Amino acid sequence: MTRVLVLNGPNLSRLGSREPEIYGSATHEELAETCRKAGAELGLDVEVRQTDDESELVGWLHDAATSATPVVLNPAAFTHYSYSLRDACALLTAPLIEVHLSNPAAREQFRHTSVVAGVATGSITGFGQDSYRLALRAVAALV
Ligand code: DQA
């Protein structure tokens, strides 16, 4: 079974209560369960992690680079300004799918820039939890 890391950035632990009109009513644990289940159906062994800490996220990406593990990444607010995250993403050799629950391009101006998109295999945005399901399908098709 191919192992896949689903990595979620800052404030995504608050899903369920965080701006539900934008991010939906499912909690982070429910999202994680959705990802594990979708992965199992695709023959993927999915591990979901969340952190508010940029250096921890960079460390997880280093580990994924070392082990050539595919990554589904929702960098959350780091998307828009973290060059250290972008550089860590550039180290990856297996597929990297950038995901967002909302469609940042349809929101505030500062969300229109993704510093990660240019080093991702592809980006899926705007489909709520289905963004993750679609990303896992993309990984399954690529590996
Ligand atoms: C987000 C979009 C980002 O702009 C925001 O900072 C997030 C969540 C999304 O999944 O829609 O935290 O990445």
Short mmCIF file of N, CA and C and ligand atoms in Angstrom, two decimals:
data_model
loop_
_atom_site.label_atom_id
_atom_site.label_comp_id
_atom_site.label_asym_id
_atom_site.label_seq_id
_atom_site.Cartn_x
_atom_site.Cartn_y
_atom_site.Cartn_z
N MET A 1 0.84 -1.21 0.00
CA MET A 1 0.00 0.00 0.00
C MET A 1 0.88 1.26 0.00
N THR A 2 0.57 2.19 -0.87
CA THR A 2 1.33 3.44 -0.90
C THR A 2 0.93 4.32 0.28
N ARG A 3 1.93 4.81 0.97
CA ARG A 3 1.68 5.70 2.09
C ARG A 3 1.55 7.14 1.57
N VAL A 4 0.57 7.87 2.08
CA VAL A 4 0.36 9.27 1.69
C VAL A 4 0.21 10.11 2.96
N LEU A 5 0.89 11.23 2.98
CA LEU A 5 0.73 12.16 4.10
C LEU A 5 -0.24 13.26 3.70
N VAL A 6 -1.25 13.50 4.53
CA VAL A 6 -2.13 14.65 4.37
C VAL A 6 -1.75 15.63 5.48
N LEU A 7 -1.22 16.78 5.08
CA LEU A 7 -0.70 17.74 6.05
C LEU A 7 -1.55 19.02 6.03
N ASN A 8 -2.03 19.39 7.18
CA ASN A 8 -2.88 20.57 7.31
C ASN A 8 -2.21 21.64 8.17
N GLY A 9 -2.26 22.87 7.69
CA GLY A 9 -1.59 23.98 8.37
C GLY A 9 -2.46 24.67 9.41
N PRO A 10 -2.07 25.91 9.74
CA PRO A 10 -2.62 26.59 10.91
C PRO A 10 -4.13 26.83 10.87
N ASN A 11 -4.72 26.68 12.03
CA ASN A 11 -6.14 26.96 12.30
C ASN A 11 -7.08 25.89 11.76
N LEU A 12 -6.55 24.91 11.04
CA LEU A 12 -7.44 23.87 10.51
C LEU A 12 -7.88 22.90 11.61
N SER A 13 -7.20 22.94 12.76
CA SER A 13 -7.68 22.15 13.91
C SER A 13 -9.04 22.66 14.38
N ARG A 14 -9.38 23.89 14.00
CA ARG A 14 -10.63 24.52 14.46
C ARG A 14 -11.80 24.27 13.51
N LEU A 15 -11.57 23.43 12.50
CA LEU A 15 -12.68 23.13 11.59
C LEU A 15 -13.88 22.65 12.39
N GLY A 16 -15.05 22.99 11.92
CA GLY A 16 -16.28 22.64 12.65
C GLY A 16 -16.86 23.89 13.28
N SER A 17 -15.97 24.65 13.97
CA SER A 17 -16.44 25.91 14.57
C SER A 17 -15.86 27.13 13.86
N ARG A 18 -14.82 26.94 13.05
CA ARG A 18 -14.17 28.07 12.37
C ARG A 18 -14.94 28.45 11.09
N GLU A 19 -15.52 29.62 11.09
CA GLU A 19 -16.21 30.15 9.90
C GLU A 19 -16.88 29.03 9.08
N PRO A 20 -17.89 28.36 9.69
CA PRO A 20 -18.49 27.20 9.01
C PRO A 20 -19.13 27.53 7.67
N GLU A 21 -19.51 28.81 7.49
CA GLU A 21 -20.12 29.20 6.21
C GLU A 21 -19.07 29.14 5.08
N ILE A 22 -17.79 29.18 5.46
CA ILE A 22 -16.71 29.09 4.46
C ILE A 22 -16.12 27.69 4.43
N TYR A 23 -15.87 27.12 5.64
CA TYR A 23 -15.10 25.87 5.70
C TYR A 23 -15.95 24.64 5.99
N GLY A 24 -17.27 24.83 6.18
CA GLY A 24 -18.13 23.68 6.44
C GLY A 24 -18.21 23.35 7.92
N SER A 25 -19.03 22.34 8.24
CA SER A 25 -19.30 22.03 9.65
C SER A 25 -18.54 20.81 10.16
N ALA A 26 -17.81 20.12 9.29
CA ALA A 26 -17.07 18.94 9.74
C ALA A 26 -15.85 19.35 10.55
N THR A 27 -15.55 18.57 11.57
CA THR A 27 -14.36 18.84 12.39
C THR A 27 -13.10 18.32 11.68
N HIS A 28 -11.94 18.67 12.24
CA HIS A 28 -10.70 18.16 11.66
C HIS A 28 -10.65 16.64 11.76
N GLU A 29 -11.13 16.09 12.87
CA GLU A 29 -11.10 14.62 13.01
C GLU A 29 -12.02 13.97 11.98
N GLU A 30 -13.15 14.61 11.72
CA GLU A 30 -14.05 14.06 10.68
C GLU A 30 -13.40 14.15 9.29
N LEU A 31 -12.71 15.24 9.04
CA LEU A 31 -11.98 15.36 7.77
C LEU A 31 -10.91 14.28 7.67
N ALA A 32 -10.21 14.06 8.78
CA ALA A 32 -9.15 13.04 8.78
C ALA A 32 -9.74 11.65 8.49
N GLU A 33 -10.89 11.37 9.07
CA GLU A 33 -11.53 10.07 8.86
C GLU A 33 -11.96 9.94 7.39
N THR A 34 -12.50 11.01 6.84
CA THR A 34 -12.87 11.02 5.41
C THR A 34 -11.66 10.70 4.54
N CYS A 35 -10.53 11.31 4.87
CA CYS A 35 -9.30 11.09 4.08
C CYS A 35 -8.81 9.65 4.21
N ARG A 36 -8.83 9.13 5.44
CA ARG A 36 -8.36 7.74 5.64
C ARG A 36 -9.24 6.77 4.88
N LYS A 37 -10.58 7.01 4.95
CA LYS A 37 -11.54 6.12 4.28
C LYS A 37 -11.37 6.22 2.75
N ALA A 38 -11.29 7.44 2.24
CA ALA A 38 -11.12 7.62 0.79
C ALA A 38 -9.82 6.98 0.34
N GLY A 39 -8.78 7.13 1.16
CA GLY A 39 -7.49 6.52 0.83
C GLY A 39 -7.58 5.01 0.79
N ALA A 40 -8.23 4.42 1.78
CA ALA A 40 -8.34 2.95 1.83
C ALA A 40 -9.04 2.44 0.59
N GLU A 41 -10.07 3.16 0.13
CA GLU A 41 -10.80 2.74 -1.09
C GLU A 41 -9.91 2.81 -2.33
N LEU A 42 -8.89 3.66 -2.27
CA LEU A 42 -7.97 3.84 -3.41
C LEU A 42 -6.69 3.04 -3.25
N GLY A 43 -6.60 2.28 -2.17
CA GLY A 43 -5.38 1.49 -1.93
C GLY A 43 -4.25 2.33 -1.36
N LEU A 44 -4.59 3.41 -0.68
CA LEU A 44 -3.58 4.29 -0.09
C LEU A 44 -3.67 4.24 1.43
N ASP A 45 -2.52 4.23 2.05
CA ASP A 45 -2.45 4.26 3.51
C ASP A 45 -2.23 5.72 3.91
N VAL A 46 -3.30 6.37 4.36
CA VAL A 46 -3.29 7.83 4.57
C VAL A 46 -3.06 8.17 6.04
N GLU A 47 -2.08 9.02 6.26
CA GLU A 47 -1.86 9.57 7.61
C GLU A 47 -2.14 11.07 7.57
N VAL A 48 -2.97 11.55 8.48
CA VAL A 48 -3.36 12.97 8.50
C VAL A 48 -2.73 13.64 9.71
N ARG A 49 -2.09 14.78 9.47
CA ARG A 49 -1.50 15.56 10.57
C ARG A 49 -1.90 17.02 10.42
N GLN A 50 -1.93 17.72 11.54
CA GLN A 50 -2.21 19.17 11.53
C GLN A 50 -1.26 19.86 12.48
N THR A 51 -0.79 21.03 12.07
CA THR A 51 0.04 21.83 12.98
C THR A 51 -0.19 23.32 12.71
N ASP A 52 0.01 24.10 13.77
CA ASP A 52 0.00 25.56 13.62
C ASP A 52 1.43 26.10 13.49
N ASP A 53 2.39 25.19 13.50
CA ASP A 53 3.81 25.55 13.63
C ASP A 53 4.53 25.38 12.28
N GLU A 54 5.02 26.47 11.74
CA GLU A 54 5.67 26.44 10.43
C GLU A 54 6.88 25.50 10.42
N SER A 55 7.68 25.54 11.49
CA SER A 55 8.89 24.71 11.48
C SER A 55 8.53 23.23 11.56
N GLU A 56 7.45 22.92 12.28
CA GLU A 56 7.03 21.51 12.34
C GLU A 56 6.58 21.03 10.96
N LEU A 57 5.84 21.89 10.27
CA LEU A 57 5.37 21.54 8.92
C LEU A 57 6.56 21.36 7.97
N VAL A 58 7.52 22.25 8.05
CA VAL A 58 8.74 22.12 7.22
C VAL A 58 9.45 20.80 7.55
N GLY A 59 9.51 20.44 8.82
CA GLY A 59 10.16 19.18 9.22
C GLY A 59 9.43 17.98 8.64
N TRP A 60 8.11 18.01 8.65
CA TRP A 60 7.33 16.90 8.07
C TRP A 60 7.60 16.79 6.57
N LEU A 61 7.74 17.94 5.89
CA LEU A 61 8.02 17.92 4.46
C LEU A 61 9.42 17.38 4.19
N HIS A 62 10.38 17.71 5.06
CA HIS A 62 11.72 17.13 4.92
C HIS A 62 11.65 15.61 5.01
N ASP A 63 10.89 15.11 5.98
CA ASP A 63 10.75 13.65 6.14
C ASP A 63 10.11 13.03 4.89
N ALA A 64 9.08 13.72 4.35
CA ALA A 64 8.42 13.22 3.14
C ALA A 64 9.39 13.22 1.96
N ALA A 65 10.27 14.21 1.91
CA ALA A 65 11.28 14.26 0.84
C ALA A 65 12.24 13.09 0.98
N THR A 66 12.69 12.84 2.20
CA THR A 66 13.65 11.75 2.44
C THR A 66 13.05 10.40 2.08
N SER A 67 11.77 10.21 2.41
CA SER A 67 11.15 8.89 2.18
C SER A 67 10.38 8.84 0.86
N ALA A 68 10.45 9.91 0.06
CA ALA A 68 9.73 9.97 -1.24
C ALA A 68 8.25 9.64 -1.07
N THR A 69 7.65 10.22 -0.05
CA THR A 69 6.23 9.99 0.25
C THR A 69 5.37 11.06 -0.43
N PRO A 70 4.30 10.65 -1.15
CA PRO A 70 3.38 11.66 -1.72
C PRO A 70 2.70 12.46 -0.61
N VAL A 71 2.44 13.73 -0.92
CA VAL A 71 1.86 14.63 0.08
C VAL A 71 0.64 15.35 -0.50
N VAL A 72 -0.42 15.38 0.29
CA VAL A 72 -1.56 16.28 0.04
C VAL A 72 -1.43 17.36 1.11
N LEU A 73 -1.29 18.61 0.66
CA LEU A 73 -0.97 19.69 1.60
C LEU A 73 -2.00 20.81 1.53
N ASN A 74 -2.61 21.10 2.68
CA ASN A 74 -3.36 22.35 2.80
C ASN A 74 -2.52 23.27 3.68
N PRO A 75 -1.77 24.18 3.07
CA PRO A 75 -0.87 25.03 3.86
C PRO A 75 -1.60 26.12 4.62
N ALA A 76 -2.94 26.22 4.43
CA ALA A 76 -3.75 27.25 5.10
C ALA A 76 -3.12 28.63 4.87
N ALA A 77 -3.03 29.47 5.89
CA ALA A 77 -2.52 30.83 5.67
C ALA A 77 -1.07 30.85 5.18
N PHE A 78 -0.29 29.80 5.50
CA PHE A 78 1.11 29.76 5.03
C PHE A 78 1.17 29.79 3.49
N THR A 79 0.10 29.32 2.85
CA THR A 79 0.01 29.33 1.38
C THR A 79 0.46 30.65 0.79
N HIS A 80 0.05 31.72 1.49
CA HIS A 80 0.10 33.03 0.86
C HIS A 80 1.42 33.77 1.08
N TYR A 81 2.28 33.23 1.99
CA TYR A 81 3.50 34.01 2.26
C TYR A 81 4.72 33.21 2.70
N SER A 82 4.58 31.90 2.90
CA SER A 82 5.71 31.18 3.51
C SER A 82 6.69 30.64 2.47
N TYR A 83 7.77 31.37 2.27
CA TYR A 83 8.78 30.89 1.32
C TYR A 83 9.54 29.69 1.88
N SER A 84 9.62 29.58 3.21
CA SER A 84 10.30 28.39 3.75
C SER A 84 9.48 27.14 3.46
N LEU A 85 8.17 27.28 3.49
CA LEU A 85 7.30 26.15 3.15
C LEU A 85 7.45 25.82 1.66
N ARG A 86 7.45 26.85 0.84
CA ARG A 86 7.62 26.62 -0.61
C ARG A 86 8.94 25.90 -0.89
N ASP A 87 10.02 26.35 -0.25
CA ASP A 87 11.32 25.72 -0.50
C ASP A 87 11.32 24.27 -0.02
N ALA A 88 10.63 24.00 1.08
CA ALA A 88 10.54 22.61 1.56
C ALA A 88 9.73 21.77 0.57
N CYS A 89 8.68 22.35 0.02
CA CYS A 89 7.87 21.63 -0.98
C CYS A 89 8.70 21.32 -2.22
N ALA A 90 9.60 22.24 -2.57
CA ALA A 90 10.43 22.04 -3.76
C ALA A 90 11.39 20.87 -3.61
N LEU A 91 11.61 20.41 -2.36
CA LEU A 91 12.50 19.25 -2.13
C LEU A 91 11.82 17.93 -2.46
N LEU A 92 10.49 17.94 -2.54
CA LEU A 92 9.75 16.68 -2.68
C LEU A 92 9.98 16.09 -4.07
N THR A 93 10.04 14.77 -4.12
CA THR A 93 10.20 14.10 -5.41
C THR A 93 8.93 13.35 -5.80
N ALA A 94 8.13 12.91 -4.82
CA ALA A 94 6.84 12.26 -5.09
C ALA A 94 5.79 13.36 -5.31
N PRO A 95 4.60 12.99 -5.83
CA PRO A 95 3.58 14.03 -6.09
C PRO A 95 3.22 14.85 -4.86
N LEU A 96 3.00 16.14 -5.12
CA LEU A 96 2.52 17.07 -4.09
C LEU A 96 1.25 17.72 -4.63
N ILE A 97 0.13 17.49 -3.95
CA ILE A 97 -1.13 18.12 -4.35
C ILE A 97 -1.48 19.17 -3.30
N GLU A 98 -1.60 20.43 -3.75
CA GLU A 98 -2.04 21.51 -2.87
C GLU A 98 -3.57 21.50 -2.84
N VAL A 99 -4.15 21.55 -1.65
CA VAL A 99 -5.61 21.57 -1.55
C VAL A 99 -6.07 22.74 -0.69
N HIS A 100 -7.27 23.21 -1.00
CA HIS A 100 -7.95 24.18 -0.14
C HIS A 100 -9.43 23.82 -0.09
N LEU A 101 -10.01 23.99 1.09
CA LEU A 101 -11.44 23.75 1.25
C LEU A 101 -12.23 24.81 0.47
N SER A 102 -11.84 26.06 0.67
CA SER A 102 -12.49 27.18 -0.02
C SER A 102 -11.76 27.43 -1.34
N ASN A 103 -12.26 28.39 -2.11
CA ASN A 103 -11.57 28.80 -3.33
C ASN A 103 -10.90 30.14 -3.05
N PRO A 104 -9.62 30.12 -2.71
CA PRO A 104 -8.95 31.37 -2.33
C PRO A 104 -9.01 32.43 -3.42
N ALA A 105 -9.08 32.02 -4.68
CA ALA A 105 -9.12 32.99 -5.78
C ALA A 105 -10.41 33.80 -5.78
N ALA A 106 -11.44 33.28 -5.10
CA ALA A 106 -12.72 33.99 -5.05
C ALA A 106 -12.88 34.78 -3.75
N ARG A 107 -11.79 34.90 -2.99
CA ARG A 107 -11.86 35.55 -1.68
C ARG A 107 -10.99 36.81 -1.67
N GLU A 108 -10.52 37.22 -0.47
CA GLU A 108 -9.75 38.46 -0.37
C GLU A 108 -8.50 38.41 -1.26
N GLN A 109 -8.06 39.60 -1.65
CA GLN A 109 -6.90 39.73 -2.54
C GLN A 109 -5.68 38.97 -2.01
N PHE A 110 -5.42 39.07 -0.68
CA PHE A 110 -4.19 38.46 -0.17
C PHE A 110 -4.20 36.94 -0.33
N ARG A 111 -5.39 36.36 -0.53
CA ARG A 111 -5.45 34.90 -0.71
C ARG A 111 -5.24 34.49 -2.16
N HIS A 112 -5.12 35.46 -3.07
CA HIS A 112 -5.01 35.12 -4.49
C HIS A 112 -3.63 34.60 -4.85
N THR A 113 -2.65 34.88 -3.99
CA THR A 113 -1.29 34.38 -4.24
C THR A 113 -1.07 33.09 -3.48
N SER A 114 -0.58 32.06 -4.19
CA SER A 114 -0.08 30.86 -3.52
C SER A 114 1.39 30.72 -3.87
N VAL A 115 2.24 30.78 -2.84
CA VAL A 115 3.68 30.62 -3.10
C VAL A 115 4.02 29.14 -3.25
N VAL A 116 3.07 28.26 -2.97
CA VAL A 116 3.28 26.81 -3.05
C VAL A 116 2.89 26.26 -4.42
N ALA A 117 1.91 26.91 -5.07
CA ALA A 117 1.33 26.36 -6.30
C ALA A 117 2.40 26.04 -7.36
N GLY A 118 3.40 26.89 -7.46
CA GLY A 118 4.41 26.73 -8.49
C GLY A 118 5.32 25.53 -8.31
N VAL A 119 5.33 24.95 -7.12
CA VAL A 119 6.16 23.76 -6.88
C VAL A 119 5.28 22.53 -6.59
N ALA A 120 3.96 22.69 -6.72
CA ALA A 120 3.05 21.54 -6.54
C ALA A 120 2.85 20.83 -7.87
N THR A 121 2.50 19.55 -7.79
CA THR A 121 2.13 18.83 -9.01
C THR A 121 0.84 19.43 -9.56
N GLY A 122 -0.08 19.78 -8.68
CA GLY A 122 -1.32 20.43 -9.07
C GLY A 122 -2.05 20.92 -7.84
N SER A 123 -3.08 21.73 -8.07
CA SER A 123 -3.83 22.32 -6.95
C SER A 123 -5.32 22.05 -7.14
N ILE A 124 -6.00 21.75 -6.04
CA ILE A 124 -7.45 21.51 -6.06
C ILE A 124 -8.07 22.39 -4.98
N THR A 125 -8.94 23.29 -5.39
CA THR A 125 -9.48 24.27 -4.44
C THR A 125 -10.98 24.41 -4.61
N GLY A 126 -11.66 24.68 -3.50
CA GLY A 126 -13.04 25.13 -3.58
C GLY A 126 -14.10 24.07 -3.44
N PHE A 127 -13.71 22.83 -3.18
CA PHE A 127 -14.70 21.74 -3.13
C PHE A 127 -14.95 21.22 -1.73
N GLY A 128 -14.57 22.00 -0.71
CA GLY A 128 -14.75 21.52 0.66
C GLY A 128 -13.94 20.24 0.87
N GLN A 129 -14.51 19.32 1.65
CA GLN A 129 -13.79 18.06 1.92
C GLN A 129 -13.49 17.29 0.63
N ASP A 130 -14.33 17.51 -0.39
CA ASP A 130 -14.09 16.80 -1.66
C ASP A 130 -12.76 17.22 -2.29
N SER A 131 -12.24 18.40 -1.94
CA SER A 131 -10.90 18.77 -2.45
C SER A 131 -9.89 17.70 -2.04
N TYR A 132 -10.02 17.19 -0.82
CA TYR A 132 -9.09 16.16 -0.33
C TYR A 132 -9.32 14.84 -1.04
N ARG A 133 -10.60 14.48 -1.22
CA ARG A 133 -10.91 13.22 -1.91
C ARG A 133 -10.34 13.25 -3.33
N LEU A 134 -10.54 14.39 -4.01
CA LEU A 134 -10.04 14.52 -5.38
C LEU A 134 -8.51 14.48 -5.41
N ALA A 135 -7.89 15.09 -4.40
CA ALA A 135 -6.43 15.08 -4.33
C ALA A 135 -5.90 13.66 -4.14
N LEU A 136 -6.59 12.88 -3.32
CA LEU A 136 -6.16 11.49 -3.10
C LEU A 136 -6.35 10.68 -4.38
N ARG A 137 -7.41 10.98 -5.12
CA ARG A 137 -7.58 10.30 -6.43
C ARG A 137 -6.44 10.66 -7.36
N ALA A 138 -6.03 11.92 -7.32
CA ALA A 138 -4.90 12.34 -8.17
C ALA A 138 -3.63 11.60 -7.76
N VAL A 139 -3.40 11.48 -6.46
CA VAL A 139 -2.20 10.75 -6.00
C VAL A 139 -2.27 9.31 -6.48
N ALA A 140 -3.45 8.67 -6.30
CA ALA A 140 -3.59 7.26 -6.70
C ALA A 140 -3.30 7.09 -8.19
N ALA A 141 -3.71 8.06 -8.98
CA ALA A 141 -3.49 7.97 -10.43
C ALA A 141 -2.03 8.19 -10.79
N LEU A 142 -1.31 8.91 -9.95
CA LEU A 142 0.07 9.30 -10.27
C LEU A 142 1.11 8.29 -9.80
N VAL A 143 0.79 7.56 -8.72
CA VAL A 143 1.84 6.68 -8.14
C VAL A 143 1.81 5.29 -8.77
C1 DQA B 1 -7.59 27.59 3.28
C2 DQA B 1 -7.61 28.97 2.58
C3 DQA B 1 -6.59 29.90 3.23
O1 DQA B 1 -6.64 31.17 2.60
C4 DQA B 1 -6.87 30.09 4.71
O2 DQA B 1 -5.87 30.88 5.30
C5 DQA B 1 -7.04 28.80 5.43
C6 DQA B 1 -7.80 27.73 4.79
C7 DQA B 1 -8.68 26.66 2.74
O3 DQA B 1 -8.58 25.46 2.95
O4 DQA B 1 -9.64 27.13 2.12
O5 DQA B 1 -6.67 28.67 6.59
O6 DQA B 1 -6.34 26.98 3.03
#
